[in-house]
Every structure is written in C-alpha cells, then in structure tokens.
mmCIF file of C-alpha atoms in Angstrom:
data_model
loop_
_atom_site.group_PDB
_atom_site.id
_atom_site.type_symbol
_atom_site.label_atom_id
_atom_site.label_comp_id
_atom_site.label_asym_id
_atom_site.label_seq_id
_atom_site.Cartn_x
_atom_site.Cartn_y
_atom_site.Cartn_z
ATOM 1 C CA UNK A 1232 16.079 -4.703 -52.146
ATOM 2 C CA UNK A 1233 16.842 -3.531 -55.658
ATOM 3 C CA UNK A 1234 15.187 -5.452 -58.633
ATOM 4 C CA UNK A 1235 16.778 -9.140 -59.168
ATOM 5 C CA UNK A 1236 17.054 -9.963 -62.487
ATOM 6 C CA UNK A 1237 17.751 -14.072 -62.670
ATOM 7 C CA UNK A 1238 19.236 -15.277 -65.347
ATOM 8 C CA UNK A 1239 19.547 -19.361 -66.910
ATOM 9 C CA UNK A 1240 22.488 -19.493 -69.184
ATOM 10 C CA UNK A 1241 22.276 -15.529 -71.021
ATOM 11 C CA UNK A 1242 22.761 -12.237 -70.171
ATOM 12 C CA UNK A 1243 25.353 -11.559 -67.959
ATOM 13 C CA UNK A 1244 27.407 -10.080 -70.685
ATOM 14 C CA UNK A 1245 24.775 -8.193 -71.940
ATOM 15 C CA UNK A 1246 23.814 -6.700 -68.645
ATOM 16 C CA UNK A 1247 27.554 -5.918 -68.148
ATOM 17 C CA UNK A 1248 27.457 -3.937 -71.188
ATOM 18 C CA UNK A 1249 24.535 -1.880 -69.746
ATOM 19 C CA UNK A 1250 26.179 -0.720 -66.408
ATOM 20 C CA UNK A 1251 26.304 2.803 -67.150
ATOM 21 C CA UNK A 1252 22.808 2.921 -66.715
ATOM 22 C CA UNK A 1253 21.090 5.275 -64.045
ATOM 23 C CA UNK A 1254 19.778 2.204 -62.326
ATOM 24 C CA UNK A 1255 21.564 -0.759 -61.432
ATOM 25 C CA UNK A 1256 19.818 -4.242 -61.233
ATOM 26 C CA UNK A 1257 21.328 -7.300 -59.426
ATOM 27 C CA UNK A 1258 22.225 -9.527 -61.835
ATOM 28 C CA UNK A 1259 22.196 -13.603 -60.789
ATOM 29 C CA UNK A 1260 22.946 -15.755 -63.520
ATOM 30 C CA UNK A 1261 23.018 -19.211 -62.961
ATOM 31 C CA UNK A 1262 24.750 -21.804 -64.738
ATOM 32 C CA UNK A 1263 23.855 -25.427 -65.997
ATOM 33 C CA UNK A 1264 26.715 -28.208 -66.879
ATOM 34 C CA UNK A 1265 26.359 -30.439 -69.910
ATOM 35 C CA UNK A 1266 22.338 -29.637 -70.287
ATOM 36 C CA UNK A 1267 21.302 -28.802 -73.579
ATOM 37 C CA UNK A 1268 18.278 -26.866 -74.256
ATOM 38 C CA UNK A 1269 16.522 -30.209 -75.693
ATOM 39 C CA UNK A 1270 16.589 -31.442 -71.757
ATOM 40 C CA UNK A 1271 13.843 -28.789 -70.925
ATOM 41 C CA UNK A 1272 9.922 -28.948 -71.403
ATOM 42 C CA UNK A 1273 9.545 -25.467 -72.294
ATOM 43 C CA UNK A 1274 11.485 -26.558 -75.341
ATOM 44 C CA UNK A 1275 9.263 -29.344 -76.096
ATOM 45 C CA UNK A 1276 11.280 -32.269 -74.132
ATOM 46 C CA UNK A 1277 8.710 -34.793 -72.721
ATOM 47 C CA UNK A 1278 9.784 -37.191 -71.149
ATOM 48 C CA UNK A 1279 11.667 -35.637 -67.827
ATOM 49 C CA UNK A 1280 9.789 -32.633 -65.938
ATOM 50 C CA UNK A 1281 11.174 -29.376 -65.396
ATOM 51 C CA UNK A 1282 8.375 -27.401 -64.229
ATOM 52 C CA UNK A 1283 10.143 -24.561 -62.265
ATOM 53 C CA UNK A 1284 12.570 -23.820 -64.836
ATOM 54 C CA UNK A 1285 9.470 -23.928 -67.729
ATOM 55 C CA UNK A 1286 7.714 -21.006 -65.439
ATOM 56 C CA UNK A 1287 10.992 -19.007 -65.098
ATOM 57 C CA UNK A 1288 11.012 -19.461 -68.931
ATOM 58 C CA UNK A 1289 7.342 -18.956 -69.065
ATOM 59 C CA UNK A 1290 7.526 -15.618 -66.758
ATOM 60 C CA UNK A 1291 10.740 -14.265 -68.090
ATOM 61 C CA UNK A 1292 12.733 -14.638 -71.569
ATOM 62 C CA UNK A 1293 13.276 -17.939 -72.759
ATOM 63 C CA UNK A 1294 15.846 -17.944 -76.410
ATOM 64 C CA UNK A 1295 15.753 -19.342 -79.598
ATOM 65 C CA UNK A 1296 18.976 -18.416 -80.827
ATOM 66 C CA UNK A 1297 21.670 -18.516 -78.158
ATOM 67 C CA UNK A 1298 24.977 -20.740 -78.528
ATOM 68 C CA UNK A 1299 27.575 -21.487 -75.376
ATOM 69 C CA UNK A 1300 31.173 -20.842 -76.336
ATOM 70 C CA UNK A 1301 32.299 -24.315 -76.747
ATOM 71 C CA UNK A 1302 30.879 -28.186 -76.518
ATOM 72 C CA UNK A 1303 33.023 -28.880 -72.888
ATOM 73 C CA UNK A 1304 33.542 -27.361 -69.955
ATOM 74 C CA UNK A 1305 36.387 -24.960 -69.781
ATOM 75 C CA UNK A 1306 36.790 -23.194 -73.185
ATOM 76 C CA UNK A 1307 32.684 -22.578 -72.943
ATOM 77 C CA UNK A 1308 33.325 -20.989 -68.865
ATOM 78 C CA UNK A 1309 36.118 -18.895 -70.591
ATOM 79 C CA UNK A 1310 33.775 -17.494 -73.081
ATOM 80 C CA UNK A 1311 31.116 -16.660 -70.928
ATOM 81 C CA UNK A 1312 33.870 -14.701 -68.191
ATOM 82 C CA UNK A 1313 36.099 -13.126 -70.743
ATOM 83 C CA UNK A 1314 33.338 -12.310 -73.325
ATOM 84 C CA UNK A 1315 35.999 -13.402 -76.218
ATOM 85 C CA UNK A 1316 35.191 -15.660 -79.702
ATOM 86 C CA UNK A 1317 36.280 -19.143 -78.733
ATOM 87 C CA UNK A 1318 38.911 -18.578 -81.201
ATOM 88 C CA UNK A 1319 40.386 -15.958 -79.413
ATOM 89 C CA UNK A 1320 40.160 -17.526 -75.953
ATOM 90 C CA UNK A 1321 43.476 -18.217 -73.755
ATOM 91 C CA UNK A 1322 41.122 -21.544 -73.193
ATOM 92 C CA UNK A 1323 40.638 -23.819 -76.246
ATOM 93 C CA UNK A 1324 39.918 -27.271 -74.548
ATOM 94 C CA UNK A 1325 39.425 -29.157 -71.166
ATOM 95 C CA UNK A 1326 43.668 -29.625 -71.035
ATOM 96 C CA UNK A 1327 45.664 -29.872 -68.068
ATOM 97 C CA UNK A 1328 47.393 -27.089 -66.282
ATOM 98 C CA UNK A 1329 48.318 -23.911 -68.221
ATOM 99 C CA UNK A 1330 45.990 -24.963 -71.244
ATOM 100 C CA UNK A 1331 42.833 -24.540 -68.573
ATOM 101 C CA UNK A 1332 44.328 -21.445 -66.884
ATOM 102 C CA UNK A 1333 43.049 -18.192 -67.574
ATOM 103 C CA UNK A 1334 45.758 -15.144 -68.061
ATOM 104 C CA UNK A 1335 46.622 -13.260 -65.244
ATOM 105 C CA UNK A 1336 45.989 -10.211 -67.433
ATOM 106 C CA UNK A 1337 42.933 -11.696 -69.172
ATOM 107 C CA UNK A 1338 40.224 -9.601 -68.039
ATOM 108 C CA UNK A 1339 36.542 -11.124 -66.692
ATOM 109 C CA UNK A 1340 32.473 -9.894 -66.520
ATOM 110 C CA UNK A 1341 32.973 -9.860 -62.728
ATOM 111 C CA UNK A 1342 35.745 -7.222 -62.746
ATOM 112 C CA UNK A 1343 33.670 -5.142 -65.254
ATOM 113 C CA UNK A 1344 31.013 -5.233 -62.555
ATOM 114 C CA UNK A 1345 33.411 -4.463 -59.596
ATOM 115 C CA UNK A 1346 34.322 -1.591 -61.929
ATOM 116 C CA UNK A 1347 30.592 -0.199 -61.809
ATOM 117 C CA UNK A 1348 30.681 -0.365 -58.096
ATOM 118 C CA UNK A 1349 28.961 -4.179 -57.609
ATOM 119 C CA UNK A 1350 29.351 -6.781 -54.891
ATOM 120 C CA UNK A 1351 30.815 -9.883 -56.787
ATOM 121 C CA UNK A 1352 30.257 -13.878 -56.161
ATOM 122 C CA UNK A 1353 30.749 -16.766 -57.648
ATOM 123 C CA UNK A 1354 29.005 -19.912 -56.034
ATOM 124 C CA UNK A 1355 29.757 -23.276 -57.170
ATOM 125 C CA UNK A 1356 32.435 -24.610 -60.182
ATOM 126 C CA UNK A 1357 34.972 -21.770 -61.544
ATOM 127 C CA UNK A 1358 37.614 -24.298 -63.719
ATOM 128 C CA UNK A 1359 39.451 -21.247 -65.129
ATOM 129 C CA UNK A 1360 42.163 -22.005 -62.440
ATOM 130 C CA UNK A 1361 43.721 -23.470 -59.792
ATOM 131 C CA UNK A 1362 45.341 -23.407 -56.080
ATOM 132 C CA UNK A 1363 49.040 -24.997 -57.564
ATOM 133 C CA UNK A 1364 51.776 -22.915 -57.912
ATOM 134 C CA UNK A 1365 51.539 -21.161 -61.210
ATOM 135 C CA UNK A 1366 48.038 -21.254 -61.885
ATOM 136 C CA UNK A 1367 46.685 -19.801 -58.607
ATOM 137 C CA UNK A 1368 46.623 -16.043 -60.473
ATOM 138 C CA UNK A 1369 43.482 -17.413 -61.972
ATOM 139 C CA UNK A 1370 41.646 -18.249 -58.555
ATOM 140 C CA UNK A 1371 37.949 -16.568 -58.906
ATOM 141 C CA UNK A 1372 38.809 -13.848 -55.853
ATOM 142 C CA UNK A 1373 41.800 -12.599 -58.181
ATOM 143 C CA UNK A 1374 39.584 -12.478 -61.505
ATOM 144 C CA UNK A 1375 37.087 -10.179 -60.169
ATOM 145 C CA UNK A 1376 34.871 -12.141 -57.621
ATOM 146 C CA UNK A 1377 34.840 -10.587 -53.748
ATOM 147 C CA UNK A 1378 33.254 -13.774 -52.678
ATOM 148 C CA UNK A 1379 33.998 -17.458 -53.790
ATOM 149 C CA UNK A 1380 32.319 -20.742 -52.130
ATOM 150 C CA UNK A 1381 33.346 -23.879 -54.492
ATOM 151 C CA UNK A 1382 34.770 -26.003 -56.646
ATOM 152 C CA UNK A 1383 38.219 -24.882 -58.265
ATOM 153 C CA UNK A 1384 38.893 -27.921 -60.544
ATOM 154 C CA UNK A 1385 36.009 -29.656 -62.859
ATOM 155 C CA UNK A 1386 37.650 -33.061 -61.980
ATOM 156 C CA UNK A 1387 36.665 -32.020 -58.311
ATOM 157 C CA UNK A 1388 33.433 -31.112 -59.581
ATOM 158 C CA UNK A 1389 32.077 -33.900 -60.975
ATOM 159 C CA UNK A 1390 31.941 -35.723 -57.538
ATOM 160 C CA UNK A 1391 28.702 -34.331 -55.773
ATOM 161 C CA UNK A 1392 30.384 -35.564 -52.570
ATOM 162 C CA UNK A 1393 33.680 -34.835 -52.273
ATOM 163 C CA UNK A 1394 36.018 -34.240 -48.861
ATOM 164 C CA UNK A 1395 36.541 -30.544 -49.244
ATOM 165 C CA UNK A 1396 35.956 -27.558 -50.787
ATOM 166 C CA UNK A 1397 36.667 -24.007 -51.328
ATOM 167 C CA UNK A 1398 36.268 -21.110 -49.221
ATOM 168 C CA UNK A 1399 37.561 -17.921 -51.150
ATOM 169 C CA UNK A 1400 40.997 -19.260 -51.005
ATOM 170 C CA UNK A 1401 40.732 -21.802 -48.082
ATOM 171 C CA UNK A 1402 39.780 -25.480 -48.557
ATOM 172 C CA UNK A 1403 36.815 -26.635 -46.417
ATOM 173 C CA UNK A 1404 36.682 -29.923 -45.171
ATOM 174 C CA UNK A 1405 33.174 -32.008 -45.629
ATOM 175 C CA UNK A 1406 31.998 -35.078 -43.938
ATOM 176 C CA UNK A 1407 31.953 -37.127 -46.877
ATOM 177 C CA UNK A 1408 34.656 -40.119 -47.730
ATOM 178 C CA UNK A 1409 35.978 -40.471 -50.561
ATOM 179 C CA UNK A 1410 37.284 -43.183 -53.372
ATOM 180 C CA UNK A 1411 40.192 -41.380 -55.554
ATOM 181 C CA UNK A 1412 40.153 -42.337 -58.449
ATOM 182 C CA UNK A 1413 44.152 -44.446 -59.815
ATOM 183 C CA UNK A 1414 44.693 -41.866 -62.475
ATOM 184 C CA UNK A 1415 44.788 -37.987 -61.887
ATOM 185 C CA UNK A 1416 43.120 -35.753 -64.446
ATOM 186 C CA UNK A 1417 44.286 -31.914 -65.377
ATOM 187 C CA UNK A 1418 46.459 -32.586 -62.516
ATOM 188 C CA UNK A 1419 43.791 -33.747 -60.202
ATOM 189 C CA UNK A 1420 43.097 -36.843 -58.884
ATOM 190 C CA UNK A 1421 38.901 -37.166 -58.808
ATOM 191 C CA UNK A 1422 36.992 -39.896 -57.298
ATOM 192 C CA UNK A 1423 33.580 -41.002 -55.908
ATOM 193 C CA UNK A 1424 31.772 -40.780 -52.120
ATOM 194 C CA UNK A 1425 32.217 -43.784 -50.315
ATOM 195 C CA UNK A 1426 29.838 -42.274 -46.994
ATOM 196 C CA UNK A 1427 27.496 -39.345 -48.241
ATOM 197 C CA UNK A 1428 26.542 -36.727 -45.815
ATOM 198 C CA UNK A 1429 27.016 -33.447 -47.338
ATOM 199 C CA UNK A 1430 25.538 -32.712 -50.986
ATOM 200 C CA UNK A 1431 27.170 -29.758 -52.565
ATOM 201 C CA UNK A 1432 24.223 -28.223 -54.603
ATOM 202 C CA UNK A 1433 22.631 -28.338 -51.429
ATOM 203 C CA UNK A 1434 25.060 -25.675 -49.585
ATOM 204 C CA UNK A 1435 25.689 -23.797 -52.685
ATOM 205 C CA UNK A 1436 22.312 -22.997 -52.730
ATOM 206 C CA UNK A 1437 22.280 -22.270 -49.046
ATOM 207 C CA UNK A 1438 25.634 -19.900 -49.591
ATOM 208 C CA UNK A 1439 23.442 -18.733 -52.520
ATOM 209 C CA UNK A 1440 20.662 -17.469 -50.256
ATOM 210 C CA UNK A 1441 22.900 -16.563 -47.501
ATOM 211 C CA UNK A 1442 25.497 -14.059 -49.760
ATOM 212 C CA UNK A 1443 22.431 -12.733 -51.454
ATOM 213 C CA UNK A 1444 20.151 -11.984 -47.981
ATOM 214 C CA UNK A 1445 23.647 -10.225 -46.764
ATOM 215 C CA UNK A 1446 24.293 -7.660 -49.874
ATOM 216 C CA UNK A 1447 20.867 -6.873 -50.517
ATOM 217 C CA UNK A 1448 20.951 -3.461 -50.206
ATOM 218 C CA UNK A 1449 23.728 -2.854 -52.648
ATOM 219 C CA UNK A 1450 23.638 -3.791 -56.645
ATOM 220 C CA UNK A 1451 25.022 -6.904 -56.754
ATOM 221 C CA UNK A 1452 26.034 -10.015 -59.255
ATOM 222 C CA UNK A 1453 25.553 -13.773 -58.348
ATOM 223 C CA UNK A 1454 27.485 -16.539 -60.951
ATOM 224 C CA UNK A 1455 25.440 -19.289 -59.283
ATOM 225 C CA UNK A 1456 27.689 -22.059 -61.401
ATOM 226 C CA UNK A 1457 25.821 -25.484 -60.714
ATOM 227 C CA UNK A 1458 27.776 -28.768 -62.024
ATOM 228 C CA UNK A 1459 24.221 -30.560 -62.275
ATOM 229 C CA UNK A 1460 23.659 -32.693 -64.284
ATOM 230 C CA UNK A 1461 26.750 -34.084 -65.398
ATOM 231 C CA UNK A 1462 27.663 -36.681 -64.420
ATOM 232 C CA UNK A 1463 30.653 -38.212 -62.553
ATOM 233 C CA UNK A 1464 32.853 -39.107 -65.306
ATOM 234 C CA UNK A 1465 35.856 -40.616 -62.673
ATOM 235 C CA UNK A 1466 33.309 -43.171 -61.199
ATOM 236 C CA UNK A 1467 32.906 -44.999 -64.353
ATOM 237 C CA UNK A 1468 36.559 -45.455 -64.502
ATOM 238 C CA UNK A 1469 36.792 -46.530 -61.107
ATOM 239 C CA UNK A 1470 34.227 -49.025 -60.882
ATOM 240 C CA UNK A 1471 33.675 -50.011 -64.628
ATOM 241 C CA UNK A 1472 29.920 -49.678 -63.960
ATOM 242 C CA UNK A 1473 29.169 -46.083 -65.580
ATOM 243 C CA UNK A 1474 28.908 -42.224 -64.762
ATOM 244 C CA UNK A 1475 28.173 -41.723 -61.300
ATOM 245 C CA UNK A 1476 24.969 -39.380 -61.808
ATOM 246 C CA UNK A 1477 23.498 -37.124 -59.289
ATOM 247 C CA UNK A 1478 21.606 -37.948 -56.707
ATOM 248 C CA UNK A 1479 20.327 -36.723 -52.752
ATOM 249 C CA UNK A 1480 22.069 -39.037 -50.837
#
C-alpha cells in the first residue's frame, strides 16, 4: 500500500497542487462540522478529551494559522472543493436550492485528482447539491468523486438516524424511524429518530475502511466528511427541548 497521508481539516488543496510529483501519496482528509479548533486539547481545551486526535496532532502537523472558508456549512464545503475566495464562490450562504448548488461547470479538488489518475470518494455529508430536478448536476459522482456513500442535504445530515441514505446516486433505506420535522428546510424536510438502530458515523467509517482496503494498491483520495458534532438543529424545533446532539444509540 502506498504511503497514507491523513489529513484533519488542511491539505487537500495543497496536496492537489503537488500531483505532478514522481510519487503519488493517498490523500484522506477528513472533515469536522461546527468544531472549532478551541474544542481540542492539543490546543489547550480542558475540559472534554480528545486524545486520539491530540496524537494525530502530536505525530503529524497540527496549524496555527489556518481559516475554513466561511462560519456555516455550505459556503465553507464550497471553498474547500472549488479552492475559490469565499467571495468568489457560486456558494455564499446555507440558502435553499440554487443558492446551495454548486455550478455544473464549477470545477472541484476531486476532479483535479481524477485528472492525475486517482481513485476518488467522498464518505459522509457533500451539501453542494441535490437529487431534485435542477440541482442533481451537483451530485458528488458528477463533481469528480467515483464513489459516494452519504448524506446529500445538511438538513438530512443533522439527524444521526435518519431512514435512508445515499448510495452513489441511489437512496438506501436504514432501519431507523423517523419524526419529520412540520417545516421543510433548503427544500428538505429534516427530523429526529423515533427507534435508533443504525448510527451513520458508524457505517461511514465502516464504508471508510471498506473503500480504502479495496483501492489500496492504486493512489487514491478519501473526503471522509463527518457531520459530528453538530448538532440536530430540526429536533429543537420539533420538540422545543433543544439540539438533538450526538449520541450511540
């Protein structure tokens, strides 16, 4: 297996920019929603522990000077794919539709890396696009990913038990009931588990393992895009008690 180099919110960009190089490394990055670099102890936090992320910090490269795109969801994902100012971004906010849609000829990191001749997957929450008419030119296996296991929508996302989700472009059913949630957000109505059986960050890791295990012996790059820790924003609606946070069941 060719060197892995793992990556915590940096450097996918930059190692897309190195491709022309002799050798080829496998490139995972993985990617944390809503956690600030206070959250972790190998920034000084002291209160909750993070030990395995402190030793990959402590055992790789840990920055001091490293911003994400935007403060919310999509704009900051449309940054890190498209490798554009946020200013310049087809993606300003967390709208509905269109405004969270990237461009059909927008071009992403994983197509640069399909260029160079590497398997491409994304595992996890894309939120650049959608299966609806008119915004399913921005589904992850037309953007440059061979490989997508998922959610499409960050509405869907935010429930760590939801009824389906996607396979490529196939929605997979899950054994977990579900609440929706009266109102529909970015054209999506969210919601909370009712019964939970299957925990998502659970199989994406599995998928994770599996995809990696199966294209080992070719250069590779992983966008392992985790929604933990945020927090289930519909539940408070629904049930006027707060976020629904994560949890294993």
């Amino acid at each position: 297996m060719k060197k892995t180099v793992p990556f915590l919110l940096a450097g996918a960009l930059w190692a897309a920019g190195t491709l022309g190089a002799t050798a080829k490394p496998n490139v995972i990055f993985i990617l944390a929603d809503d956690l600030g670099y206070g959250d972790l102890g190998c920034y000084g936090q002291k209160i909750i522990q993070t030990p395995r992320l402190d030793r990959m910090a402590a055992e790789g490269l840990r920055f001091t000077q490293f911003y994400a795109g935007s403060t919310v969801c999509a704009p900051s994902r449309c940054v890190l794919m498209t490798g554009l100012h946020t200013g310049h971004c087809t993606v300003r906010g967390n709208g509905q539709g269109p405004e969270q849609t990237l461009d059909a000829d927008e071009p992403t990191v994983a197509e640069l890396f399909k260029q160079a001749g590497y398997a491409t997957a994304l595992i996890g929450k894309w939120g650049l696009g959608d299966a609806r008419p008119g915004l399913d030119h921005a589904l992850p296996t037309r953007k440059g990913f061979d490989y997508f296991f998922g959610y499409l929508n960050q509405v869907h996302a935010h429930n760590y038990y939801p009824d389906f989700l996607w396979r490529n472009e196939e929605r997979v059913p899950l054994p977990n009931v579900v609440e929706l949630a009266p109102r529909a957000y970015a054209g999506f109505h969210g919601g909370a588990a009712t019964k939970k059986v299957a925990y998502t960050h659970d199989l994406f890791v599995q998928e994770a393992f599996q995809w990696v295990r199966a294209h080992r012996d070719q250069p590779f790059f992983l966008y392992l895009a985790l929604t933990i820790p945020h927090a289930n924003n519909e539940a408070r609606n629904m049930r006027g008690n707060g976020a629904e946070v994560p949890d294993f069941g």
